[in-house]
């Protein structure tokens, strides 16, 4: 200490600290006002940036006030250096956490806007957060005077051993990245695997894919298994899908009349039922002469996979009612069985030959 600490030094240092705190409060209030304006815009990225700056800016102002207070106090060079280093590390930590929050928020926003669904693919968010925090940690070590070159070398050598020990985990990680990057599956898609599992994709994280069945149960599928199996995606290339219903009428029916009545029922279902496609053109295709009736397929259109059940339900009810009103018969299968009674065999008397 070059000189003795005086009351004037303490007053000036206190004023600096109070000024830093007041500046932090003013910045927080200003950013809160700015956040209200940002929420009125369509882009969600500015909301994330303003919200995270509300955390960083006050801490920076307080650290600046403390640094100014330390500068006016008669501290030794070693103590002053420790204070400055501590404040620098504190700012780096706050900046790292803030940057991780901003970048992950932007990544989540971009992922949701491109997939167009409410769910999120957390694998990109988690990878981004880990990378940002790791870089901030290395900067903190460098600021404290710790050489990071040996650490990076050790991490490189140890990474080989970790990669060998975590083969399955890394396989799932890279499989998840490949699935999302290739847009084979996105959160919100309805998928059916060759092994029988099916449902809506809720999330794709660093290890597995979460699928919600129509029964509201969750199926957890490892990413590597999902990438290596045969799969049907009912949302690609488009979300709408065709719904096929098999119908049959008697041989005595007027097929032109049957086709016209069926098409009218299809139009009413497509217009009235939620999930139907009103501009869908009804299609009736006769295809088989059956044992007791002429079979045909009716093609309807559903907005997405789960809509087909209500559409089929209403179509069958309305078609059955309309056929009864129009006198169109839907015959039940009949078979003629001829029973023949076998003739009773004539018994053959038993003969014995006696040798003399």
Coordinates of C-alpha atoms in Angstrom, one line a residue:
X1 CA 0.0 0.0 0.0
X2 CA 1.6 3.2 -1.1
X3 CA -0.4 5.4 1.3
X4 CA -2.8 5.1 4.2
X5 CA -6.5 4.5 3.6
X6 CA -8.5 7.7 4.3
X7 CA -12.2 8.5 4.8
X8 CA -12.2 10.3 1.5
X9 CA -11.1 7.1 -0.3
X10 CA -13.9 5.1 1.3
X11 CA -16.5 7.7 0.4
X12 CA -15.3 7.9 -3.2
X13 CA -15.2 4.1 -3.5
X14 CA -18.7 3.8 -2.0
X15 CA -20.0 6.3 -4.5
X16 CA -18.5 4.3 -7.3
X17 CA -20.2 1.1 -6.1
X18 CA -23.5 2.8 -5.6
X19 CA -23.2 4.4 -9.0
X20 CA -22.6 0.9 -10.5
X21 CA -25.6 -0.5 -8.8
X22 CA -27.9 2.4 -9.9
X23 CA -26.6 2.1 -13.4
X24 CA -27.4 -1.7 -13.3
X25 CA -31.0 -0.9 -12.1
X26 CA -31.5 1.7 -14.8
X27 CA -30.2 -0.6 -17.5
X28 CA -32.5 -3.4 -16.3
X29 CA -35.5 -1.0 -16.4
X30 CA -34.6 0.2 -19.8
X31 CA -34.2 -3.3 -21.1
X32 CA -37.5 -4.3 -19.6
X33 CA -39.2 -1.5 -21.6
X34 CA -37.3 -2.6 -24.7
X35 CA -38.4 -6.2 -24.1
X36 CA -42.1 -5.1 -24.2
X37 CA -41.5 -3.5 -27.6
X38 CA -39.6 -6.6 -28.8
X39 CA -42.6 -8.9 -27.9
X40 CA -44.7 -7.0 -30.4
X41 CA -42.5 -8.1 -33.3
X42 CA -43.0 -11.3 -35.2
X43 CA -39.4 -12.5 -34.8
X44 CA -38.9 -14.3 -31.5
X45 CA -35.1 -13.9 -31.6
X46 CA -35.2 -10.3 -30.4
X47 CA -37.2 -11.4 -27.3
X48 CA -34.4 -13.9 -26.4
X49 CA -31.6 -11.3 -26.9
X50 CA -33.3 -8.6 -24.8
X51 CA -34.2 -11.0 -22.0
X52 CA -30.7 -12.3 -21.7
X53 CA -29.2 -8.8 -21.8
X54 CA -31.3 -8.0 -18.8
X55 CA -29.1 -10.4 -16.9
X56 CA -25.7 -9.4 -18.4
X57 CA -26.0 -5.6 -18.4
X58 CA -26.7 -5.0 -14.7
X59 CA -23.9 -7.3 -13.7
X60 CA -21.5 -5.5 -16.0
X61 CA -22.5 -2.2 -14.5
X62 CA -22.0 -3.4 -11.0
X63 CA -18.6 -4.9 -11.9
X64 CA -17.6 -1.7 -13.5
X65 CA -18.5 0.2 -10.3
X66 CA -16.5 -2.2 -8.1
X67 CA -13.5 -1.9 -10.5
X68 CA -13.7 1.9 -10.3
X69 CA -13.8 1.7 -6.5
X70 CA -10.8 -0.6 -6.4
X71 CA -8.9 1.9 -8.7
X72 CA -9.4 4.8 -6.3
X73 CA -8.4 2.8 -3.2
X74 CA -4.7 2.7 -2.2
X75 CA -4.3 -1.0 -2.9
X76 CA -1.1 -2.9 -3.6
X77 CA -0.5 -4.1 -7.1
X78 CA -1.0 -7.7 -6.1
X79 CA -4.4 -7.0 -4.4
X80 CA -5.5 -4.8 -7.2
X81 CA -4.6 -7.4 -9.7
X82 CA -6.5 -10.1 -7.8
X83 CA -9.6 -7.8 -7.6
X84 CA -9.4 -7.1 -11.4
X85 CA -8.9 -10.8 -12.2
X86 CA -11.8 -11.8 -10.0
X87 CA -14.1 -9.2 -11.6
X88 CA -13.0 -10.3 -15.0
X89 CA -13.7 -14.0 -14.2
X90 CA -17.1 -13.0 -12.9
X91 CA -18.0 -11.1 -16.0
X92 CA -16.7 -14.0 -18.2
X93 CA -18.9 -16.5 -16.3
X94 CA -22.0 -14.2 -16.6
X95 CA -21.2 -13.6 -20.3
X96 CA -20.8 -17.3 -20.9
X97 CA -24.1 -18.2 -19.2
X98 CA -25.8 -15.3 -21.1
X99 CA -24.3 -16.4 -24.4
X100 CA -25.4 -20.0 -23.8
X101 CA -28.9 -18.8 -23.1
X102 CA -29.0 -16.5 -26.1
X103 CA -27.6 -19.0 -28.6
X104 CA -29.6 -22.0 -27.4
X105 CA -32.8 -19.8 -27.5
X106 CA -32.1 -18.8 -31.1
X107 CA -31.3 -22.4 -32.0
X108 CA -34.6 -23.6 -30.4
X109 CA -36.5 -20.8 -32.2
X110 CA -35.0 -21.7 -35.6
X111 CA -35.6 -25.4 -35.1
X112 CA -39.3 -24.8 -34.2
X113 CA -39.9 -22.4 -37.1
X114 CA -38.4 -24.9 -39.6
X115 CA -40.2 -28.0 -38.3
X116 CA -43.5 -26.0 -37.9
X117 CA -44.6 -27.9 -34.8
X118 CA -44.8 -27.2 -31.1
X119 CA -42.3 -29.8 -30.0
X120 CA -38.6 -29.1 -30.0
X121 CA -35.6 -31.1 -31.1
X122 CA -33.4 -30.7 -28.0
X123 CA -30.4 -32.4 -29.4
X124 CA -29.2 -29.3 -31.2
X125 CA -30.0 -27.2 -28.1
X126 CA -28.0 -29.4 -25.8
X127 CA -25.0 -29.6 -28.2
X128 CA -24.9 -25.8 -28.6
X129 CA -25.1 -25.3 -24.8
X130 CA -22.3 -27.7 -24.1
X131 CA -20.0 -26.1 -26.7
X132 CA -20.6 -22.5 -25.4
X133 CA -20.1 -23.5 -21.8
X134 CA -16.9 -25.4 -22.6
X135 CA -15.5 -22.4 -24.5
X136 CA -16.3 -20.1 -21.6
X137 CA -14.6 -22.5 -19.1
X138 CA -11.5 -22.5 -21.2
X139 CA -11.4 -18.7 -21.3
X140 CA -11.8 -18.6 -17.5
X141 CA -8.8 -20.9 -17.1
X142 CA -6.7 -18.8 -19.4
X143 CA -7.7 -15.6 -17.5
X144 CA -6.6 -17.2 -14.2
X145 CA -3.2 -18.0 -15.7
X146 CA -3.8 -21.7 -16.2
X147 CA -2.4 -23.0 -19.5
X148 CA -5.0 -24.8 -21.5
X149 CA -2.6 -26.4 -24.0
X150 CA -1.9 -29.4 -21.8
X151 CA -5.5 -29.7 -20.9
X152 CA -6.5 -29.8 -24.6
X153 CA -3.8 -32.4 -25.3
X154 CA -5.1 -34.5 -22.4
X155 CA -8.7 -34.1 -23.6
X156 CA -7.6 -35.2 -27.1
X157 CA -5.9 -38.4 -25.8
X158 CA -8.6 -39.1 -23.3
X159 CA -11.3 -38.5 -25.9
X160 CA -10.2 -41.6 -27.8
X161 CA -10.7 -43.8 -24.7
X162 CA -14.0 -42.1 -24.0
X163 CA -15.1 -42.7 -27.6
X164 CA -14.4 -46.4 -27.3
X165 CA -16.2 -46.7 -24.0
X166 CA -19.2 -44.7 -25.2
X167 CA -19.7 -46.3 -28.6
X168 CA -23.4 -46.8 -28.2
X169 CA -24.0 -43.4 -26.8
X170 CA -22.0 -41.7 -29.6
X171 CA -23.8 -43.8 -32.2
X172 CA -27.2 -42.6 -30.9
X173 CA -25.9 -39.0 -30.8
X174 CA -24.7 -39.0 -34.4
X175 CA -27.7 -40.9 -35.5
X176 CA -30.0 -38.2 -34.0
X177 CA -28.0 -35.5 -35.7
X178 CA -28.2 -37.3 -39.0
X179 CA -32.0 -37.8 -38.7
X180 CA -32.6 -34.2 -38.0
X181 CA -30.1 -32.9 -40.6
X182 CA -31.6 -35.1 -43.3
X183 CA -35.1 -34.1 -42.2
X184 CA -36.1 -37.8 -42.4
X185 CA -38.2 -37.3 -39.2
X186 CA -39.2 -34.1 -37.5
X187 CA -41.0 -33.5 -34.2
X188 CA -44.7 -33.7 -34.9
X189 CA -44.5 -36.4 -37.6
X190 CA -46.5 -39.6 -37.3
X191 CA -44.3 -42.6 -38.0
X192 CA -44.7 -46.4 -38.2
X193 CA -41.7 -48.6 -37.7
X194 CA -41.3 -52.1 -39.2
X195 CA -41.2 -53.5 -35.6
X196 CA -44.7 -52.2 -35.0
X197 CA -44.2 -49.1 -32.9
X198 CA -46.1 -46.0 -34.2
X199 CA -47.1 -42.6 -33.0
X200 CA -46.3 -38.9 -33.0
X201 CA -42.7 -37.9 -32.6
X202 CA -42.5 -35.7 -29.5
X203 CA -38.8 -35.0 -29.2
X204 CA -35.4 -36.1 -30.6
X205 CA -32.7 -35.7 -28.0
X206 CA -29.0 -36.7 -27.8
X207 CA -29.8 -40.4 -27.1
X208 CA -33.3 -41.4 -28.1
X209 CA -36.5 -40.4 -29.8
X210 CA -39.7 -40.0 -27.9
X211 CA -42.9 -41.2 -29.7
X212 CA -46.4 -40.6 -28.3
X213 CA -48.9 -43.3 -29.3
X214 CA -52.6 -42.5 -29.9
X215 CA -53.3 -44.1 -26.5
X216 CA -51.1 -41.3 -25.0
X217 CA -48.3 -43.7 -24.0
X218 CA -44.7 -42.8 -24.7
X219 CA -42.4 -45.1 -26.6
X220 CA -38.6 -44.5 -26.2
X221 CA -36.6 -45.5 -29.3
X222 CA -32.8 -45.3 -29.5
X223 CA -31.7 -43.0 -32.3
X224 CA -29.4 -45.7 -33.8
X225 CA -32.3 -48.1 -34.0
X226 CA -34.6 -45.5 -35.5
X227 CA -32.0 -44.7 -38.2
X228 CA -31.4 -48.3 -39.1
X229 CA -35.0 -49.6 -39.3
X230 CA -37.6 -49.4 -42.1
X231 CA -40.1 -46.6 -41.3
X232 CA -43.1 -45.1 -42.8
X233 CA -43.5 -41.3 -42.2
X234 CA -47.2 -40.3 -42.7
X235 CA -46.2 -36.6 -42.8
X236 CA -43.8 -36.8 -45.7
X237 CA -43.9 -35.5 -48.4
X238 CA -47.2 -34.0 -47.2
X239 CA -49.4 -34.1 -44.2
X240 CA -52.6 -34.9 -45.9
X241 CA -53.3 -38.6 -46.6
X242 CA -55.7 -40.8 -48.6
X243 CA -58.2 -42.9 -46.6
X244 CA -59.4 -46.1 -48.3
X245 CA -62.7 -47.7 -47.3
X246 CA -63.8 -51.1 -48.8
X247 CA -67.5 -51.4 -49.7
X248 CA -69.6 -54.0 -51.6
X249 CA -73.1 -54.0 -53.2
X250 CA -75.3 -56.8 -54.6
X251 CA -75.2 -57.9 -58.2
X252 CA -78.6 -56.6 -58.9
X253 CA -77.5 -53.0 -58.1
X254 CA -77.3 -50.2 -60.6
X255 CA -73.5 -49.4 -60.4
X256 CA -74.0 -45.9 -61.9
X257 CA -76.5 -45.1 -59.2
X258 CA -74.2 -46.6 -56.5
X259 CA -71.3 -44.5 -57.7
X260 CA -73.3 -41.3 -57.7
X261 CA -74.8 -41.8 -54.2
X262 CA -71.5 -42.8 -52.8
X263 CA -69.8 -39.7 -54.2
X264 CA -72.5 -37.5 -52.6
X265 CA -71.9 -39.1 -49.2
X266 CA -68.1 -38.5 -49.6
X267 CA -68.7 -34.8 -50.4
X268 CA -70.9 -34.3 -47.4
X269 CA -68.3 -36.0 -45.1
X270 CA -65.4 -34.0 -46.5
X271 CA -67.4 -30.8 -45.9
X272 CA -68.9 -31.4 -42.5
X273 CA -66.4 -33.4 -40.6
X274 CA -63.4 -31.9 -38.9
X275 CA -60.2 -33.1 -40.5
X276 CA -61.7 -33.6 -43.9
X277 CA -60.5 -31.9 -47.1
X278 CA -63.4 -30.0 -48.7
X279 CA -61.8 -29.7 -52.1
X280 CA -61.1 -33.4 -52.4
X281 CA -62.7 -35.0 -55.5
X282 CA -64.6 -38.2 -54.5
X283 CA -63.3 -41.3 -56.1
X284 CA -65.1 -44.7 -56.4
X285 CA -63.3 -47.6 -58.0
X286 CA -64.9 -51.0 -58.6
X287 CA -62.4 -53.8 -58.6
X288 CA -63.7 -57.3 -57.8
X289 CA -66.6 -59.7 -58.5
X290 CA -66.9 -61.3 -55.2
X291 CA -68.9 -64.4 -54.1
X292 CA -72.0 -62.5 -53.3
X293 CA -71.3 -58.9 -54.2
X294 CA -69.4 -56.4 -56.3
X295 CA -66.5 -54.9 -54.3
X296 CA -65.2 -51.4 -54.7
X297 CA -62.9 -48.9 -52.9
X298 CA -64.0 -45.4 -51.8
X299 CA -61.1 -42.9 -51.6
X300 CA -61.5 -40.1 -49.0
X301 CA -58.9 -37.5 -47.9
X302 CA -57.8 -36.6 -44.3
X303 CA -55.9 -33.6 -43.1
X304 CA -53.5 -35.8 -41.0
X305 CA -53.2 -39.3 -39.7
X306 CA -55.4 -39.2 -36.6
X307 CA -58.3 -37.6 -38.6
X308 CA -59.0 -40.8 -40.6
X309 CA -60.7 -42.6 -37.7
X310 CA -63.5 -40.0 -37.3
X311 CA -63.8 -39.7 -41.1
X312 CA -64.3 -43.4 -41.6
X313 CA -66.7 -43.5 -38.7
X314 CA -69.0 -40.8 -40.1
X315 CA -68.7 -42.1 -43.7
X316 CA -69.8 -45.6 -42.8
X317 CA -72.7 -44.3 -40.8
X318 CA -73.9 -41.9 -43.5
X319 CA -73.3 -44.4 -46.3
X320 CA -75.3 -47.1 -44.6
X321 CA -78.2 -44.7 -43.9
X322 CA -78.2 -43.4 -47.5
X323 CA -78.0 -46.9 -49.0
X324 CA -81.1 -47.9 -47.0
X325 CA -82.9 -44.8 -48.2
X326 CA -81.9 -45.5 -51.8
X327 CA -82.8 -49.2 -51.7
X328 CA -79.2 -50.3 -52.4
X329 CA -78.5 -53.6 -50.8
X330 CA -75.3 -54.7 -49.1
X331 CA -75.6 -58.5 -49.1
X332 CA -74.0 -60.6 -46.4
X333 CA -71.7 -63.4 -47.7
X334 CA -73.5 -66.6 -48.4
X335 CA -72.2 -70.1 -49.2
X336 CA -74.1 -73.2 -50.3
X337 CA -73.0 -76.3 -48.5
X338 CA -74.0 -79.7 -50.0
X339 CA -74.0 -82.6 -47.5
X340 CA -73.8 -86.1 -49.0
X341 CA -74.6 -89.1 -46.8
X342 CA -72.2 -92.0 -47.3
X343 CA -73.7 -95.5 -48.1
X344 CA -73.5 -98.0 -45.3
X345 CA -71.0 -100.7 -46.2
X346 CA -72.2 -104.3 -46.4
X347 CA -70.4 -106.5 -43.8
X348 CA -68.4 -109.4 -45.2
X349 CA -68.9 -112.6 -43.2
X350 CA -65.8 -114.0 -41.6
X351 CA -64.6 -117.3 -43.1
X352 CA -62.2 -119.8 -41.6
X353 CA -60.5 -122.6 -43.5
X354 CA -59.8 -125.8 -41.6
X355 CA -57.1 -128.1 -42.9
X356 CA -57.3 -131.8 -42.5

